[in-house]
Structure formats: structure tokens, C-alpha cells
Amino acid sequence: MSLSRRELLNTAAQIATLAAWPGAAAADDYPSRPIRLVIPYTAGAAGDQIGRPWADRIAPLLGPVYVENIGGAGGAIGSAAVAQSAPDGYSLLLGNGSTQVMIPLSSAQPAYDGIRDFRAIYRLITSTLAFAVHPALPVKDLRELIIFARANPGKLSYGTPGVGTGNHLVGEMLRMQSGLAADFIHVPYRGMGPATNDLVSGQISSVIAVVSSQILQLHFAGKLRLIAVTSDRRLNGAPDIPTVIEQGMPDLRYAGWFGLFAPKATPDTIVERIAAATRTAMADPKLQESYRSQGLEPDVGSGPDRFQRLVEDELARLAPIVKAIGLKRD
């Protein structure tokens, strides 16, 4: 079971002598103390539903893991905290396409570089984004959303976990392709949790969110309405929601992912040890089912080299799009 920071105080005290011993942080002794997993979003968002199950399953293989939510700036604050941590394998990041690709690409003065400051370890899951609207909004698909926005200039807003995130990119692409301009107003939040709460309460009219069990439950309960997903195919867990391709907007396709990252200088032996343990954990059918039940697809064959290439390919693919849209965080 993943541990809170408070719960680990006693454990940390017990191993203080070992941690202080010369060479305790060496690769051969890894891990000799609890590992911190930073989720760069507020508690309760999709990151928790991905990172915490991993922490639970990895504990018998690598030892105690405590999860720390450091939200803000679309994930940039928590990501920068890990980038600046000691490269010893004891501070890991649950990163995604927004933190590792979009934020560095769209920031005038990025606090970190996704390639220079991090090394990829293992992609845990792939995901999709969804357009969700308040149930009172009289729209059932993207075409009706665009028509409504044009007929009600300045009244339609969409929430995301921050400027420069993948969610924001998809929103800007919709604005550009449909000519909505000022008729679809971006509202950045510190995380997807607060944005979703404001959507349900009617403070904003729509969100572009990572599909999660929470989002699906709210959809089925009628507290919000999902009108499109950015994946190539409909979701197994929600086959009623059409894709952007089916709605004639294939350029809005966006495949998300979450995975583990370490500071750049982390030794190969430590990275490989984490990857090997994660590969074992991901083979657990119960963990796979827990992810699939949330609309997520577990990656059972990832690894450092393959994941690193994926990040580099994403940077090369999205850089010209970000430039064409003029997406800027600062």
C-alpha cells in the first residue's frame, strides 16, 4: 500500500543511520530507503489513479514508496522539483506528454528540459482525452459545440490543468480549425480535479480532460456529458462516446501517456532496476484491470530505451504544431 509522508516519518527515522552511511545511495545498495514518487498534479486527479496503484504494486519489489502531489503550472512545478533532485533514484516523476513535451515546447523560459534534465524509465499507460460539457449545455457533439460557441460569443469556456498542457493544445487546435477564436475561452487550473469540480457545479461550461474512472462515473451519473474522445477508437468502457475522427475532426487526435522519469544523471543500474521491477508489477492482471477499468491501457512491454525514443519522437512531431498555433505559456 502506498504511504503518506506522515506515515513514513517513523520508517525514515529507522533507516537514517543506513542512509547516512557512505555509499548508502550507491547503485549497488539501491534502494536502501523509501522512494518518493512526485505526481505533478493536485490530489484526486488522473495522476493519482495511475501513480498510486503503481506505488502499491512496486512496494514489495523495491520497498516503501510515498506519493507526493505537487500541483501547479500544468505540472511544471512538480516536474521541476524532480529535475532538481539528486540523481540517486529516490525522487521519481510521474510525467506525461504535457510535462515532458508540451511545457518545454511552449514555455518562453522553461524551468527544465524534457530531454536534458530527465531520463525515461517506463511508460505505464496510454490514455485519451475527452471533451466534457455541463449537462445543461444543449450540445451532444463537437459540431453542436461549435455552433453554440458561435451563437454565444464569449460565453463558452473550457478548463484544462494548465497553459501549455496537451489538453490546452487540443483546445487550441479546435479553436484554430473551427475559427472559434475568442468564442471558446481557455480557463487554466492547477489540476484537472478543480476544473472538473467547477464543471459539475456550473462554474465553467466544458473541460478537456484525461479519461479517468472519475470522469466516466460523472458521465454515467449525468453530472457531465462526454461528447468526444481523442483516441483512434471508441473506449471499451464507454462505447457510446464518438471519436473526433467520427465527427470529422481527425486532426484533434491526441494519444496521451503517463510514465516514470528520473533526473538525467541517475545511474543506468538504478534506472534498469526500477524498469525491471515495474515490468514485473505491470504483468499483474489485477493492476492491468484496475487501469483498464478507468479507460486506460497498461503498457506491459515498455523500457528505458523505447520510452526515451517515444518522448523524443513526440517532441519532433509536436514542435511545428505548437509553433504554428503560437502556443505560449509565458
Coordinates of C-alpha atoms in Angstrom, one line a residue:
M1 CA 0.0 0.0 0.0
S2 CA 1.4 3.5 -0.9
L3 CA 2.4 5.5 2.2
S4 CA 1.8 9.1 3.1
R5 CA 4.6 11.4 4.0
R6 CA 3.4 11.4 7.6
E7 CA 3.3 7.6 7.7
L8 CA 6.9 7.4 6.5
L9 CA 8.4 9.6 9.3
N10 CA 9.0 6.6 11.6
T11 CA 10.4 4.5 8.7
A12 CA 12.7 7.3 7.7
A13 CA 14.0 7.6 11.3
Q14 CA 14.7 3.9 11.4
I15 CA 16.8 4.0 8.3
A16 CA 18.6 7.3 9.0
T17 CA 21.8 5.6 10.0
L18 CA 21.8 3.5 6.9
A19 CA 21.1 6.4 4.7
A20 CA 23.9 8.4 6.2
W21 CA 26.4 5.7 5.7
P22 CA 28.9 6.4 3.0
G23 CA 27.8 4.6 -0.2
A24 CA 24.2 4.1 1.0
A25 CA 22.9 5.8 -2.0
A26 CA 25.2 3.9 -4.4
A27 CA 23.6 1.9 -7.2
D28 CA 24.6 -1.5 -5.7
D29 CA 22.7 -0.7 -2.5
Y30 CA 19.6 0.7 -4.2
P31 CA 17.1 1.0 -2.7
S32 CA 18.1 1.5 0.9
R33 CA 15.4 3.9 1.9
P34 CA 11.9 5.0 0.7
I35 CA 11.4 6.2 -2.8
R36 CA 9.4 9.4 -3.5
L37 CA 7.1 9.5 -6.4
V38 CA 6.1 13.0 -7.4
I39 CA 2.7 13.4 -9.1
P40 CA 2.8 16.9 -10.5
Y41 CA -0.9 17.5 -10.1
T42 CA -3.4 18.1 -7.3
A43 CA -4.7 15.1 -5.3
G44 CA -7.6 13.3 -6.8
A45 CA -6.8 13.9 -10.5
A46 CA -5.9 11.2 -13.1
G47 CA -2.3 11.1 -12.0
D48 CA -3.3 9.7 -8.6
Q49 CA -5.3 6.9 -10.3
I50 CA -2.2 5.9 -12.2
G51 CA 0.7 6.6 -9.8
R52 CA -0.8 5.3 -6.6
P53 CA -1.6 1.8 -7.9
W54 CA 1.9 1.6 -9.2
A55 CA 3.3 2.6 -5.8
D56 CA 1.2 -0.1 -4.2
R57 CA 2.4 -2.9 -6.5
I58 CA 6.1 -1.8 -6.6
A59 CA 6.5 -1.7 -2.8
P60 CA 7.0 -5.5 -2.4
L61 CA 9.7 -5.3 -5.2
L62 CA 11.6 -2.1 -4.3
G63 CA 10.4 -1.2 -0.8
P64 CA 8.3 1.7 0.5
V65 CA 7.1 4.4 -1.9
Y66 CA 5.5 7.6 -0.8
V67 CA 3.5 9.7 -3.2
E68 CA 3.8 13.5 -3.1
N69 CA 1.3 15.6 -5.1
I70 CA 3.0 18.9 -6.2
G71 CA 0.5 20.6 -8.4
G72 CA 0.6 23.9 -10.3
A73 CA 1.5 25.4 -13.6
G74 CA 0.1 22.5 -15.5
G75 CA 2.6 20.1 -13.9
A76 CA 5.7 22.2 -14.3
I77 CA 6.2 22.9 -10.6
G78 CA 6.3 19.2 -9.6
S79 CA 8.4 18.3 -12.7
A80 CA 11.0 21.0 -12.0
A81 CA 11.2 19.7 -8.4
V82 CA 12.2 16.3 -9.6
A83 CA 14.6 17.7 -12.2
Q84 CA 16.4 19.5 -9.5
S85 CA 16.6 16.4 -7.2
A86 CA 19.6 14.3 -6.5
P87 CA 20.0 11.7 -9.4
D88 CA 20.0 8.8 -7.0
G89 CA 16.7 7.0 -7.8
Y90 CA 14.9 8.3 -4.7
S91 CA 12.9 11.0 -6.4
L92 CA 10.9 9.9 -9.4
L93 CA 8.4 11.8 -11.6
L94 CA 5.1 10.5 -12.9
G95 CA 5.4 12.5 -16.1
N96 CA 3.3 12.7 -19.3
G97 CA 3.1 14.3 -22.7
S98 CA 2.3 17.6 -21.1
T99 CA 5.1 17.7 -18.6
Q100 CA 7.8 16.2 -20.8
V101 CA 6.9 17.6 -24.2
M102 CA 4.3 20.4 -24.2
I103 CA 5.5 22.5 -21.3
P104 CA 9.1 22.6 -22.5
L105 CA 8.0 23.4 -26.1
S106 CA 5.6 26.2 -25.2
S107 CA 7.4 28.0 -22.4
A108 CA 9.5 31.1 -23.2
Q109 CA 11.8 30.3 -20.3
P110 CA 11.2 26.7 -19.3
A111 CA 12.2 25.6 -15.8
Y112 CA 13.5 22.3 -17.2
D113 CA 14.1 20.5 -20.5
G114 CA 12.4 17.2 -21.0
I115 CA 15.4 15.6 -22.7
R116 CA 18.4 17.4 -21.0
D117 CA 17.0 17.1 -17.4
F118 CA 15.3 13.7 -17.4
R119 CA 15.7 10.2 -18.5
A120 CA 12.8 7.9 -19.3
I121 CA 12.3 4.7 -17.3
Y122 CA 9.0 3.1 -18.2
R123 CA 5.7 4.1 -19.8
L124 CA 2.9 2.9 -17.5
I125 CA -0.2 3.6 -19.5
T126 CA -1.6 5.2 -22.6
S127 CA -4.7 7.4 -22.3
T128 CA -7.0 9.6 -24.3
L129 CA -8.5 13.0 -23.7
A130 CA -12.2 13.7 -23.8
F131 CA -14.4 16.8 -24.4
A132 CA -16.8 17.1 -21.5
V133 CA -19.6 19.6 -21.1
H134 CA -22.1 20.6 -18.4
P135 CA -25.3 18.6 -18.8
A136 CA -27.3 21.9 -19.1
L137 CA -25.3 22.9 -22.2
P138 CA -27.5 22.0 -25.2
V139 CA -24.8 20.2 -27.2
K140 CA -24.2 16.5 -27.9
D141 CA -21.2 16.6 -30.2
L142 CA -18.4 18.8 -31.4
R143 CA -20.5 20.2 -34.3
E144 CA -23.1 21.4 -31.9
L145 CA -20.5 22.8 -29.5
I146 CA -19.0 24.9 -32.3
I147 CA -22.4 26.1 -33.4
F148 CA -23.3 27.1 -29.8
A149 CA -20.0 28.9 -29.3
R150 CA -20.5 31.0 -32.4
A151 CA -24.1 31.8 -31.4
N152 CA -23.0 32.8 -27.9
P153 CA -19.7 34.6 -28.3
G154 CA -17.6 34.8 -25.1
K155 CA -20.0 32.5 -23.1
L156 CA -18.3 29.1 -23.7
S157 CA -15.2 28.2 -21.7
Y158 CA -13.1 25.1 -21.4
G159 CA -10.9 24.2 -18.4
T160 CA -7.6 22.4 -18.5
P161 CA -4.9 21.5 -16.0
G162 CA -2.8 24.5 -17.3
V163 CA -1.4 26.5 -20.1
G164 CA 0.8 24.5 -22.5
T165 CA -0.6 21.1 -21.5
G166 CA -1.7 18.6 -24.1
N167 CA -5.3 19.4 -23.0
H168 CA -4.7 23.0 -23.9
L169 CA -3.1 22.1 -27.2
V170 CA -6.2 20.1 -28.2
G171 CA -8.4 23.1 -27.2
E172 CA -6.3 25.5 -29.3
M173 CA -6.4 23.1 -32.3
L174 CA -10.2 23.1 -32.1
R175 CA -10.3 26.9 -31.9
M176 CA -8.0 27.1 -34.9
Q177 CA -9.7 24.6 -37.1
S178 CA -13.2 25.8 -36.3
G179 CA -12.5 29.5 -36.4
L180 CA -13.9 29.9 -32.8
A181 CA -11.1 32.4 -31.8
A182 CA -12.5 34.3 -28.8
D183 CA -15.7 32.3 -28.7
F184 CA -14.1 29.4 -26.8
I185 CA -12.3 30.8 -23.8
H186 CA -9.5 28.8 -22.1
V187 CA -9.5 28.6 -18.3
P188 CA -6.3 27.1 -16.8
Y189 CA -6.4 25.4 -13.4
R190 CA -3.8 24.0 -11.1
G191 CA -5.1 20.5 -11.9
M192 CA -7.9 18.6 -13.5
G193 CA -9.6 17.9 -10.2
P194 CA -10.6 21.6 -9.5
A195 CA -11.5 22.1 -13.2
T196 CA -13.9 19.1 -13.1
N197 CA -15.4 20.3 -9.8
D198 CA -16.1 23.7 -11.4
L199 CA -17.7 22.0 -14.5
V200 CA -20.0 19.9 -12.3
S201 CA -21.0 23.0 -10.3
G202 CA -21.6 25.0 -13.5
Q203 CA -18.8 27.5 -13.0
I204 CA -17.4 26.6 -16.4
S205 CA -19.2 25.1 -19.4
S206 CA -16.7 22.4 -20.5
V207 CA -13.3 20.8 -19.9
I208 CA -10.8 18.8 -21.9
A209 CA -9.7 16.1 -19.5
V210 CA -7.8 12.8 -19.4
V211 CA -10.3 10.0 -19.4
S212 CA -10.4 8.5 -15.9
S213 CA -12.7 6.5 -13.7
Q214 CA -13.9 9.7 -12.1
I215 CA -14.8 11.3 -15.5
L216 CA -16.6 8.2 -16.7
Q217 CA -18.5 7.9 -13.4
L218 CA -19.6 11.5 -13.7
H219 CA -20.7 10.9 -17.3
F220 CA -22.8 7.8 -16.4
A221 CA -24.3 9.7 -13.5
G222 CA -25.4 12.5 -15.7
K223 CA -23.3 15.1 -13.9
L224 CA -21.3 15.9 -17.0
R225 CA -21.6 14.8 -20.7
L226 CA -18.7 13.4 -22.7
I227 CA -19.2 14.4 -26.3
A228 CA -15.9 13.2 -27.9
V229 CA -12.7 11.3 -27.3
T230 CA -9.4 12.0 -29.0
S231 CA -8.4 8.3 -29.5
D232 CA -8.5 6.4 -32.8
R233 CA -11.3 4.1 -31.5
R234 CA -14.1 4.3 -29.1
L235 CA -13.5 3.4 -25.5
N236 CA -14.3 -0.2 -24.4
G237 CA -15.6 1.2 -21.1
A238 CA -17.8 3.9 -22.7
P239 CA -18.7 2.8 -26.3
D240 CA -21.4 5.5 -26.6
I241 CA -18.9 8.3 -26.9
P242 CA -17.8 9.0 -30.5
T243 CA -14.3 9.8 -31.5
V244 CA -13.1 13.1 -33.0
I245 CA -12.4 11.1 -36.2
E246 CA -16.0 10.0 -36.5
Q247 CA -17.0 13.7 -36.0
G248 CA -14.9 14.8 -39.0
M249 CA -12.1 16.3 -37.0
P250 CA -9.2 13.8 -37.3
D251 CA -6.5 16.4 -36.6
L252 CA -7.7 16.6 -33.0
R253 CA -6.4 13.1 -32.3
Y254 CA -4.2 13.0 -29.3
A255 CA -2.8 9.9 -27.6
G256 CA -1.7 10.6 -24.0
W257 CA 0.5 8.6 -21.7
F258 CA 1.9 8.6 -18.2
G259 CA 5.3 7.1 -17.2
L260 CA 8.2 7.2 -14.8
F261 CA 11.1 9.6 -15.2
A262 CA 14.3 10.2 -13.1
P263 CA 16.8 13.1 -13.0
K264 CA 19.1 12.8 -16.0
A265 CA 22.3 11.7 -14.2
T266 CA 20.6 8.8 -12.5
P267 CA 22.9 5.7 -13.0
D268 CA 21.9 3.1 -15.6
T269 CA 21.9 0.3 -13.0
I270 CA 19.2 2.1 -10.9
V271 CA 17.1 3.0 -14.0
E272 CA 17.2 -0.6 -15.1
R273 CA 16.3 -1.9 -11.7
I274 CA 13.3 0.4 -11.5
A275 CA 12.3 -0.6 -15.0
A276 CA 12.6 -4.3 -14.3
A277 CA 10.6 -4.1 -11.1
T278 CA 7.9 -2.1 -12.9
R279 CA 7.8 -4.6 -15.8
T280 CA 7.1 -7.3 -13.2
A281 CA 4.4 -5.2 -11.5
M282 CA 2.7 -4.4 -14.8
A283 CA 2.4 -8.1 -15.5
D284 CA -0.1 -8.4 -12.7
P285 CA -3.6 -8.9 -14.2
K286 CA -5.2 -7.1 -11.3
L287 CA -3.1 -4.0 -11.9
Q288 CA -3.9 -4.2 -15.6
E289 CA -7.6 -4.5 -14.9
S290 CA -7.5 -1.5 -12.5
Y291 CA -6.1 0.6 -15.3
R292 CA -8.5 -0.6 -18.0
S293 CA -11.5 0.0 -15.8
Q294 CA -10.5 3.7 -15.9
G295 CA -10.3 3.8 -19.7
L296 CA -6.5 3.5 -19.6
E297 CA -4.4 0.9 -21.5
P298 CA -1.4 -0.5 -19.5
D299 CA 1.9 -0.9 -21.3
V300 CA 3.4 -4.3 -20.4
G301 CA 6.4 -4.1 -22.7
S302 CA 7.9 -0.7 -22.1
G303 CA 11.5 0.1 -21.0
P304 CA 14.0 3.0 -20.8
D305 CA 15.3 3.0 -24.4
R306 CA 11.9 2.5 -26.0
F307 CA 10.2 5.1 -23.8
Q308 CA 13.1 7.6 -24.4
R309 CA 12.6 7.3 -28.2
L310 CA 8.9 7.9 -27.8
V311 CA 9.5 11.2 -25.9
E312 CA 12.0 12.4 -28.5
D313 CA 9.6 11.5 -31.3
E314 CA 6.8 13.4 -29.6
L315 CA 9.0 16.5 -29.3
A316 CA 9.8 16.4 -33.0
R317 CA 6.2 15.8 -34.1
L318 CA 4.6 18.5 -31.9
A319 CA 7.2 21.2 -32.2
P320 CA 5.9 22.5 -35.6
I321 CA 2.3 22.3 -34.4
V322 CA 3.0 24.4 -31.3
K323 CA 4.8 26.9 -33.4
A324 CA 2.1 27.2 -36.0
I325 CA -0.6 27.7 -33.3
G326 CA 1.6 30.2 -31.4
L327 CA 1.0 28.4 -28.2
K328 CA 2.9 30.2 -25.4
R329 CA 2.9 29.7 -21.6
D330 CA 4.6 33.0 -20.7

